[in-house]
Coordinates of C-alpha atoms and ligand atoms in Angstrom, one line a residue:
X23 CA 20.7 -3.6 4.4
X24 CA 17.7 -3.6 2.6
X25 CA 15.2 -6.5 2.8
X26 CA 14.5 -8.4 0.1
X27 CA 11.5 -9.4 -1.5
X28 CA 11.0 -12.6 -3.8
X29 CA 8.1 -11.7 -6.7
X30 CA 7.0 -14.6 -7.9
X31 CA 5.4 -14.0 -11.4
X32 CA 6.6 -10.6 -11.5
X33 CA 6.8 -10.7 -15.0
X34 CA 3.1 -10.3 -15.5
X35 CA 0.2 -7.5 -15.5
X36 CA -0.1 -7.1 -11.5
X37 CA 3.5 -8.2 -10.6
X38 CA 5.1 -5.8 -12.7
X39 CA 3.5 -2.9 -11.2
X40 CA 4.2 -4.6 -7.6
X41 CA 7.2 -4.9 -9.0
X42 CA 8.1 -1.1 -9.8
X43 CA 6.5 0.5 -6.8
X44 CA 9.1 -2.4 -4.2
X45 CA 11.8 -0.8 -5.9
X46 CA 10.7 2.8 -6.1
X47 CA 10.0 2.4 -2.2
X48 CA 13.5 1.2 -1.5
X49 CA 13.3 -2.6 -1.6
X50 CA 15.8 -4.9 -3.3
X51 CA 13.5 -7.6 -5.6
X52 CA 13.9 -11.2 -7.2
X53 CA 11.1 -11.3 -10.1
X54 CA 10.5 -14.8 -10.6
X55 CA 8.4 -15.9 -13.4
X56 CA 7.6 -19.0 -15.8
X57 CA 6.9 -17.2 -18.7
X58 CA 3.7 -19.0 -19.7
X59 CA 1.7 -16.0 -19.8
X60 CA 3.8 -12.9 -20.6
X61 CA 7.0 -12.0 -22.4
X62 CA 9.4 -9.9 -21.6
X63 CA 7.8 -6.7 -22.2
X64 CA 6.6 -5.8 -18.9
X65 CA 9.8 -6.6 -17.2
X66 CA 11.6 -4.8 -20.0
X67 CA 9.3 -1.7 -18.7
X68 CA 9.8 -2.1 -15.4
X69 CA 13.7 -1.8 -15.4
X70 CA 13.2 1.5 -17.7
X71 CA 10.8 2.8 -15.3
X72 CA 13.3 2.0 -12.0
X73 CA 16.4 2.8 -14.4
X74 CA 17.6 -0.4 -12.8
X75 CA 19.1 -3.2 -15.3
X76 CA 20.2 -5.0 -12.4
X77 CA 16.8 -6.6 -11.4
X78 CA 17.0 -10.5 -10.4
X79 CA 15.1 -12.0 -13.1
X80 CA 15.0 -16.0 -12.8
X81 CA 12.9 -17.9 -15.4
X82 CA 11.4 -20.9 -13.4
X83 CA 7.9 -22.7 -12.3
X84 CA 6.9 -22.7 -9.2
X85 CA 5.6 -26.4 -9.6
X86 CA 9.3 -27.2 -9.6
X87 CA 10.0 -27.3 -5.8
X88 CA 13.4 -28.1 -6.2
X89 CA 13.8 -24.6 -8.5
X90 CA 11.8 -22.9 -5.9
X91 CA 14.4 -24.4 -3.2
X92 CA 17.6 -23.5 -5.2
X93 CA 15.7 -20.0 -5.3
X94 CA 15.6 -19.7 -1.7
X95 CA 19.2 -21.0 -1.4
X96 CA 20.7 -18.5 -3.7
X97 CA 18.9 -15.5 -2.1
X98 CA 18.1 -14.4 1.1
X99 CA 14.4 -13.9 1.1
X100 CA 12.6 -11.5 3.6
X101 CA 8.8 -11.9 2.1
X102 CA 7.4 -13.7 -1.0
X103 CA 4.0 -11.5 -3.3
X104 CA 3.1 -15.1 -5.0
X105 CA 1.3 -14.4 -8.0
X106 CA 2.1 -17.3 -10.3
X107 CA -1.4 -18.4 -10.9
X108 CA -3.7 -19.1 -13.6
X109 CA -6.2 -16.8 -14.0
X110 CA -8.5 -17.4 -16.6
X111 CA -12.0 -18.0 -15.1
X112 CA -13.5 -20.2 -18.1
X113 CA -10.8 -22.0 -18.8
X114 CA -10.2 -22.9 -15.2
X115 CA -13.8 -24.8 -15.6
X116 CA -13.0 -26.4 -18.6
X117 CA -9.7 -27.8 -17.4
X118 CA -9.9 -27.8 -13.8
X119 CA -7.0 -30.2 -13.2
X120 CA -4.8 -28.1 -14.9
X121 CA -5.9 -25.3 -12.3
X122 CA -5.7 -26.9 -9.5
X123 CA -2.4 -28.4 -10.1
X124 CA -0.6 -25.3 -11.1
X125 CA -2.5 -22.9 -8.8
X126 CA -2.0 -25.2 -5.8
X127 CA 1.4 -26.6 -6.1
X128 CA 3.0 -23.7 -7.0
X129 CA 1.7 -21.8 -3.4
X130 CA 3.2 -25.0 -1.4
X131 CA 5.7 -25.2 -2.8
X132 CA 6.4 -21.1 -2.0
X133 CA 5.9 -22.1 1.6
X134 CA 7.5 -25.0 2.0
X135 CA 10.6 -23.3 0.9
X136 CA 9.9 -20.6 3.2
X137 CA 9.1 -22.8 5.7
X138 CA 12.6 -25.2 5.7
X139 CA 14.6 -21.9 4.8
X140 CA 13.8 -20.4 8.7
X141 CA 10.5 -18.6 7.6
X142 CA 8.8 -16.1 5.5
X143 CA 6.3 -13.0 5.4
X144 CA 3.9 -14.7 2.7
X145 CA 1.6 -12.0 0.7
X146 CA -0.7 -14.1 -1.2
X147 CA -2.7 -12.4 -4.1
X148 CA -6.4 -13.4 -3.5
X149 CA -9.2 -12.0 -5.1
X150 CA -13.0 -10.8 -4.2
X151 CA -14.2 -13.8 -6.2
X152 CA -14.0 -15.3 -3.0
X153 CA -17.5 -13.6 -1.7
X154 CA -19.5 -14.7 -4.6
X155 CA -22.6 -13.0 -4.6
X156 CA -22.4 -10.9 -1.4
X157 CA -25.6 -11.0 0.6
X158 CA -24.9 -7.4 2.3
X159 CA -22.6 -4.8 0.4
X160 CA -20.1 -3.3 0.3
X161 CA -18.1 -5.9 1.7
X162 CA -15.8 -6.5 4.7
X163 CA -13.3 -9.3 5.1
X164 CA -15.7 -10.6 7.7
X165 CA -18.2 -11.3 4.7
X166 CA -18.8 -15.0 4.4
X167 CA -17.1 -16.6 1.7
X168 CA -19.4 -18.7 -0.4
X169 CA -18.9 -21.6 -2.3
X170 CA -16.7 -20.7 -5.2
X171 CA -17.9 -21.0 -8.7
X172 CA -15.2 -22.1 -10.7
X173 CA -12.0 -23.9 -10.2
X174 CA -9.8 -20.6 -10.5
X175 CA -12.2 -19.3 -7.5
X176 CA -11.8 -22.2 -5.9
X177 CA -7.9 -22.4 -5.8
X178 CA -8.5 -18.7 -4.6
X179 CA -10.2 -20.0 -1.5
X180 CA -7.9 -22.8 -0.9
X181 CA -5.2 -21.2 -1.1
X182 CA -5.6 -18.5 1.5
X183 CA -6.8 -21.8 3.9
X184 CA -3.6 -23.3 3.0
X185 CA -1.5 -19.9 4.4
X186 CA -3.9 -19.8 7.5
X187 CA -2.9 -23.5 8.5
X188 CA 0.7 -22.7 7.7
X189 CA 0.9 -19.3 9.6
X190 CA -0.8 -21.5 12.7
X191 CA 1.8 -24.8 12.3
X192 CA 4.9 -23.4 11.6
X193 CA 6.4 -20.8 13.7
X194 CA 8.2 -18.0 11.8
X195 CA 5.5 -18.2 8.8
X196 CA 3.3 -15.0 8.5
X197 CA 0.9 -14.2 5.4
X198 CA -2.0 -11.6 4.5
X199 CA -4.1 -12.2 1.8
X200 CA -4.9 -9.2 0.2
X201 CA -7.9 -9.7 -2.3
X202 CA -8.6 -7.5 -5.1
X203 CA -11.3 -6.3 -6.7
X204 CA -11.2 -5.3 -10.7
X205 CA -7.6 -4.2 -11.2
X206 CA -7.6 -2.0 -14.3
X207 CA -5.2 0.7 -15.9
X208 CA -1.6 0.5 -16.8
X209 CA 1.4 2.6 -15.2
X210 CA 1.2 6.1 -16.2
X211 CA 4.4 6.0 -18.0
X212 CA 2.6 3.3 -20.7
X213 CA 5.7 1.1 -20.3
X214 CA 3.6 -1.2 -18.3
X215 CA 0.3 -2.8 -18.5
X216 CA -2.0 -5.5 -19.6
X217 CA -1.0 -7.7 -22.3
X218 CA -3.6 -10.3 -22.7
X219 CA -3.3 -13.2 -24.8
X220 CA -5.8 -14.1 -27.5
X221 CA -9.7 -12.8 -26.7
X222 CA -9.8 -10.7 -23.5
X223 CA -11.9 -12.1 -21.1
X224 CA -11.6 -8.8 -18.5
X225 CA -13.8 -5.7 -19.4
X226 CA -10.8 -2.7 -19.7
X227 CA -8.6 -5.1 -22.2
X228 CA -11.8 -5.9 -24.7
X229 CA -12.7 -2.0 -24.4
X230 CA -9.3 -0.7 -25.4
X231 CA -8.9 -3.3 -28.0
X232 CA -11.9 -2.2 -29.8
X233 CA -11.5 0.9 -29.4
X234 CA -7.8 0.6 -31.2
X235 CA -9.8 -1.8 -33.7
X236 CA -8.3 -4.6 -32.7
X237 CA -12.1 -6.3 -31.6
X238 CA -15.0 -5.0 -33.4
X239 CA -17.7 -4.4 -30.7
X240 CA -17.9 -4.5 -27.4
X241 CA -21.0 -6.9 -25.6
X242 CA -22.0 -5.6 -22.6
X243 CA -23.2 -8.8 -20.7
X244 CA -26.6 -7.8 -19.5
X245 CA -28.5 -4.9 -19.1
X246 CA -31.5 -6.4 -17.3
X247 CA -29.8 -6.6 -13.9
X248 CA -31.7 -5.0 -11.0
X249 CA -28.9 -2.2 -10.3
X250 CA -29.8 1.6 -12.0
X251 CA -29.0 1.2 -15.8
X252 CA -29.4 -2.8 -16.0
X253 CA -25.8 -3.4 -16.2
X254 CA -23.1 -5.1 -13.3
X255 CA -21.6 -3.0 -10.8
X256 CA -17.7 -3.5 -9.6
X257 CA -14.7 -2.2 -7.3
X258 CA -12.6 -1.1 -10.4
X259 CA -9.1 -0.6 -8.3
X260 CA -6.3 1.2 -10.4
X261 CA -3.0 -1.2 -10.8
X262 CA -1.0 1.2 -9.8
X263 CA -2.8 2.2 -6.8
X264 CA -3.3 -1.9 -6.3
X265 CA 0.6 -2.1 -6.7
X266 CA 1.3 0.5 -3.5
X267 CA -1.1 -1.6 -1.2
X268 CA 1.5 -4.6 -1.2
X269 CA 4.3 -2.3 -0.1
X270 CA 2.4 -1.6 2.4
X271 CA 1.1 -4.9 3.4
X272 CA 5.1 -5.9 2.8
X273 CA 6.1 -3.1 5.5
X274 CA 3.4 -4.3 7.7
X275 CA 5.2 -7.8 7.9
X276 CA 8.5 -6.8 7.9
X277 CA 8.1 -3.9 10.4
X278 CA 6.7 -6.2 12.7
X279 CA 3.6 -4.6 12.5
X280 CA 1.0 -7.5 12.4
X281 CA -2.1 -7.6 15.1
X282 CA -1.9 -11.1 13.7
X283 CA -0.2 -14.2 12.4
X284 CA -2.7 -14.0 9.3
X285 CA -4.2 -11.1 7.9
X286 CA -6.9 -10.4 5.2
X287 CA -7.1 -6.8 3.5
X288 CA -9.4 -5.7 1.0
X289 CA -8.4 -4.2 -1.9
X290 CA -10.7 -1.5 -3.6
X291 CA -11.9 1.5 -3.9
X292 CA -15.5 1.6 -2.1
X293 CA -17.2 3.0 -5.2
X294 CA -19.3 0.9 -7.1
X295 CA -18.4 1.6 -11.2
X296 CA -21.6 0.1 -13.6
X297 CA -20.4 -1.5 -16.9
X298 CA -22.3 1.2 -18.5
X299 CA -20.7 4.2 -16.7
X300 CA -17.6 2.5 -17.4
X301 CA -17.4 2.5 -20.8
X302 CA -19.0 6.0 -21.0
X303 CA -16.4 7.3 -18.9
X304 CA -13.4 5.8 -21.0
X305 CA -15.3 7.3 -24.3
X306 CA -15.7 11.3 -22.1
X307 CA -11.8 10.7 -21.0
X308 CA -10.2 9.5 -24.1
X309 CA -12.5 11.6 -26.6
X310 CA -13.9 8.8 -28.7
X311 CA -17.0 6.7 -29.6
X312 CA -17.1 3.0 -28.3
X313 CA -18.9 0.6 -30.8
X314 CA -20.8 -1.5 -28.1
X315 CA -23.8 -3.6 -27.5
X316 CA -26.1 -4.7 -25.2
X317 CA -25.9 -8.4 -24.9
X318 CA -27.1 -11.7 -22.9
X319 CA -25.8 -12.0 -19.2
X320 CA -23.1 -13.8 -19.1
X321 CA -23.3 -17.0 -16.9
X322 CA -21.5 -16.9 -13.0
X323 CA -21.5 -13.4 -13.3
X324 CA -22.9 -11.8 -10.2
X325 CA -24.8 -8.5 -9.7
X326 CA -23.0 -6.7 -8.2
X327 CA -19.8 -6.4 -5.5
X328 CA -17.9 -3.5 -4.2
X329 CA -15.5 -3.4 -1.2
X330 CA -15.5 -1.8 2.3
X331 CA -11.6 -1.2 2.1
X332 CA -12.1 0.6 5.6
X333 CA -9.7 -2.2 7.6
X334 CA -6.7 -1.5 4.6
X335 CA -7.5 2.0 4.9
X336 CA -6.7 2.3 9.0
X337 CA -4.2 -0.8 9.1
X338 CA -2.0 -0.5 6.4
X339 CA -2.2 3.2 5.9
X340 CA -3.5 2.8 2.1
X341 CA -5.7 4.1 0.0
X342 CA -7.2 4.6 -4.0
X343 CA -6.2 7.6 -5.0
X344 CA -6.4 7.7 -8.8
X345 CA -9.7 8.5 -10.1
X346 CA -11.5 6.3 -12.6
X347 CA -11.0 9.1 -15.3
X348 CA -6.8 8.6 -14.7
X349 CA -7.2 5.1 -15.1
X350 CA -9.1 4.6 -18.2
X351 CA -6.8 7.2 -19.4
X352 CA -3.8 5.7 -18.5
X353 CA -5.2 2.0 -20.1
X354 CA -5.6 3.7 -23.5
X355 CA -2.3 5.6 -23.4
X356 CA -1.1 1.9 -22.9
X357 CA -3.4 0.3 -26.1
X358 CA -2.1 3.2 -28.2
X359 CA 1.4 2.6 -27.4
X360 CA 1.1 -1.3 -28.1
X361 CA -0.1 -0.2 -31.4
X362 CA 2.8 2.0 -31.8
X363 CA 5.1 -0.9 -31.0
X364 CA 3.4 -3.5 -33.2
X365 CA 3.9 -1.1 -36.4
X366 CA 8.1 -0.3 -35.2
Ligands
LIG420 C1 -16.5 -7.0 -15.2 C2 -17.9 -6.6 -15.7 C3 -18.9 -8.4 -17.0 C4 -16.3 -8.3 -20.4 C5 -13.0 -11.3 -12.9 C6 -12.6 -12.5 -12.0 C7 -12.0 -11.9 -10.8 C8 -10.9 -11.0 -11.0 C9 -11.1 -10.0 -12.1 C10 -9.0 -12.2 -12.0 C11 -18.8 -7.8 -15.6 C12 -18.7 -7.2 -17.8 C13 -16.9 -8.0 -19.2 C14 -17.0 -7.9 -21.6 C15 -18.8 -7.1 -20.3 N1 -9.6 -11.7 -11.0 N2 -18.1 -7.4 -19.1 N3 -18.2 -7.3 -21.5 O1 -15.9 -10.9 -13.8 O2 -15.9 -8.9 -12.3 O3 -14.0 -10.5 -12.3 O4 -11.8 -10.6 -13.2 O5 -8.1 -12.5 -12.5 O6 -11.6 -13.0 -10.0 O7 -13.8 -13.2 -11.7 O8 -14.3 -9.0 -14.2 O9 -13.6 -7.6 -16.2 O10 -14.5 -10.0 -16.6 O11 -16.0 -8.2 -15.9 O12 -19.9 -6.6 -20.2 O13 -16.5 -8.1 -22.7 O14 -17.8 -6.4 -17.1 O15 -20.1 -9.0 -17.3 O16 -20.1 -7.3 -15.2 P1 -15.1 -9.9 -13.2 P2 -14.5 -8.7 -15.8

């Protein structure tokens, strides 16, 4: 029998993609998802891309922990990918409560159900916000974590103390925290991708939107940072090769194959990207002229940050394949095919 494996907010950007490659690699999957930051689009695209119209889809919040219990009644559940979060880094500071509420409850919940329903394999979606500004790069998951500079960083952190208590208190509970770097691209079929909501606040969304005319220029935050053109460097990891690292961190768990109760994996590529080089890449790949500026540092951002994915590379057996040309490419084929939709 196959195993199954709940997906909450699997209706979004990353869980979509997660979403796609469970299935394609043989796993049954529950998408769960609220709703409050995606249609139906993605989840639409995923069933096209599986030709499966069967998916579980349950519309529900995870701050309901009577929902999340009926979910766990209904359905045997092998391992939970929790991504129903907030995300947005400014907002998170201007409404923290609403951050920590949402981001926090929503995890318990997830493992309290897991935890009265005879246990779980947790996969919690963390993030390399939780180094800050690293000291020594690239980074390991032995890097220190330092103190979090927003709420949404914050929940980040707590959470994935929140699964190692949990893993350590009740028997039966396992969990790895993978945390990602810059997740960009779309699925090469351009039924699945990004679809953010009002201005985009992450780099690939605000390039392809004004390079489809949607924004008029791009700012580049800063080009008076000590790295070789001025500008930030990053881990950009492609979605879809993000999206294979949780089946294998899903395997892992449910092949019995953790060293321990709790795990931590980092997700990248180990090539550090500039801003600059980023956006001349996408114009070389995609055959086009970015209008784009140079503009004032943006505040919390840090230098630079690129992962040692060396541990995810020998443990779970994964590694970035697509190159950053693919990617850019594949994140335009997916702006050009919104466009297309928006004038059907
Ligand atoms: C990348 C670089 C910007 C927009 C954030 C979160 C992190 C993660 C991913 C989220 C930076 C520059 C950006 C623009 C620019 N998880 N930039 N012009 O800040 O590295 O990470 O997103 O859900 O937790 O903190 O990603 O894409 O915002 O920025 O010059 O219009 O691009 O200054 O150097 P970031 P980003």
């Amino acid at each position: 029998m196959s195993k199954r494996v709940l997906v909450s907010g699997g209706a979004g950007f990353i869980g979509s993609h997660v979403t796609v490659e469970l299935i394609q690699a043989g796993y049954e999957v529950v998408v769960a998802d609220d709703m409050s930051n995606c249609d139906l689009t993605c989840f639409e695209g995923v069933k096209k891309i599986t030709g499966r119209e069967d998916i579980p889809f349950v519309k529900m919040n995870f701050c309901d922990l009577d929902a999340v219990n009926r979910l766990f009644d209904g359905y045997r559940i092998d391992a939970v990918i929790h991504f129903a979060a907030f995300k947005a880094v400014g907002e998170s500071v201007a409404e923290p409560i609403k951050y920590y509420t949402n981001n926090l409850s929503s995890f318990l919940n997830v493992l309290e159900a897991a935890r009265t329903h005879g246990g779980c394999n947790v996969l919690f979606s963390s993030s390399a916000t939780v180094y800050g500004e690293p000291e020594k790069l690239p980074v390991t998951e032995a890097s220190p974590r330092q103190s979090a500079t927003s709420p949404y960083g914050n929940t980040k952190q707590i959470c994935e103390d929140i699964l190692r208590d949990s893993v350590k208190a009740y028997p039966g509970l396992k969990g790895i925290a993978l945390r990602y770097f810059n997740p960009i691209g779309a699925h090469p079929s351009a039924l699945i991708g990004e679809l953010p909501r009002g201005v985009p606040n992450n780099l690939v969304p605000f390039i392809t939107q004004t390079a489809i005319g949607k924004r008029e220029c791009l700012s580049i935050f800063g080009n008076d940072y000590p790295t070789e053109d001025g500008t930030c460097l990053r881990d950009y990891i492609d979605i879809v090769d993000l999206a294979k690292a949780h089946v294998y961190a899903v395997r892992r768990m449910l092949d019995g194959k953790m060293e321990q109760d709790y795990e931590i994996f980092n997700i990248g590529t180990g090539r550090p990207v500039s801003v600059l080089e980023l956006v001349t890449t996408f114009e070389k790949v995609n055959h086009l002229k970015l209008n784009y500026k140079f503009a004032p540092r943006r505040a919390g951002d840090v230098t630079a940050i690129w992962a040692d994915p060396t541990l995810a590379n020998q443990k779970l057996g994964w590694k970035a394949e697509r190159t950053v040309e693919e990617t850019l490419s594949a994140a335009w084929a997916w702006e050009k095919r919104l466009a297309e939709r928006a004038h059907e």
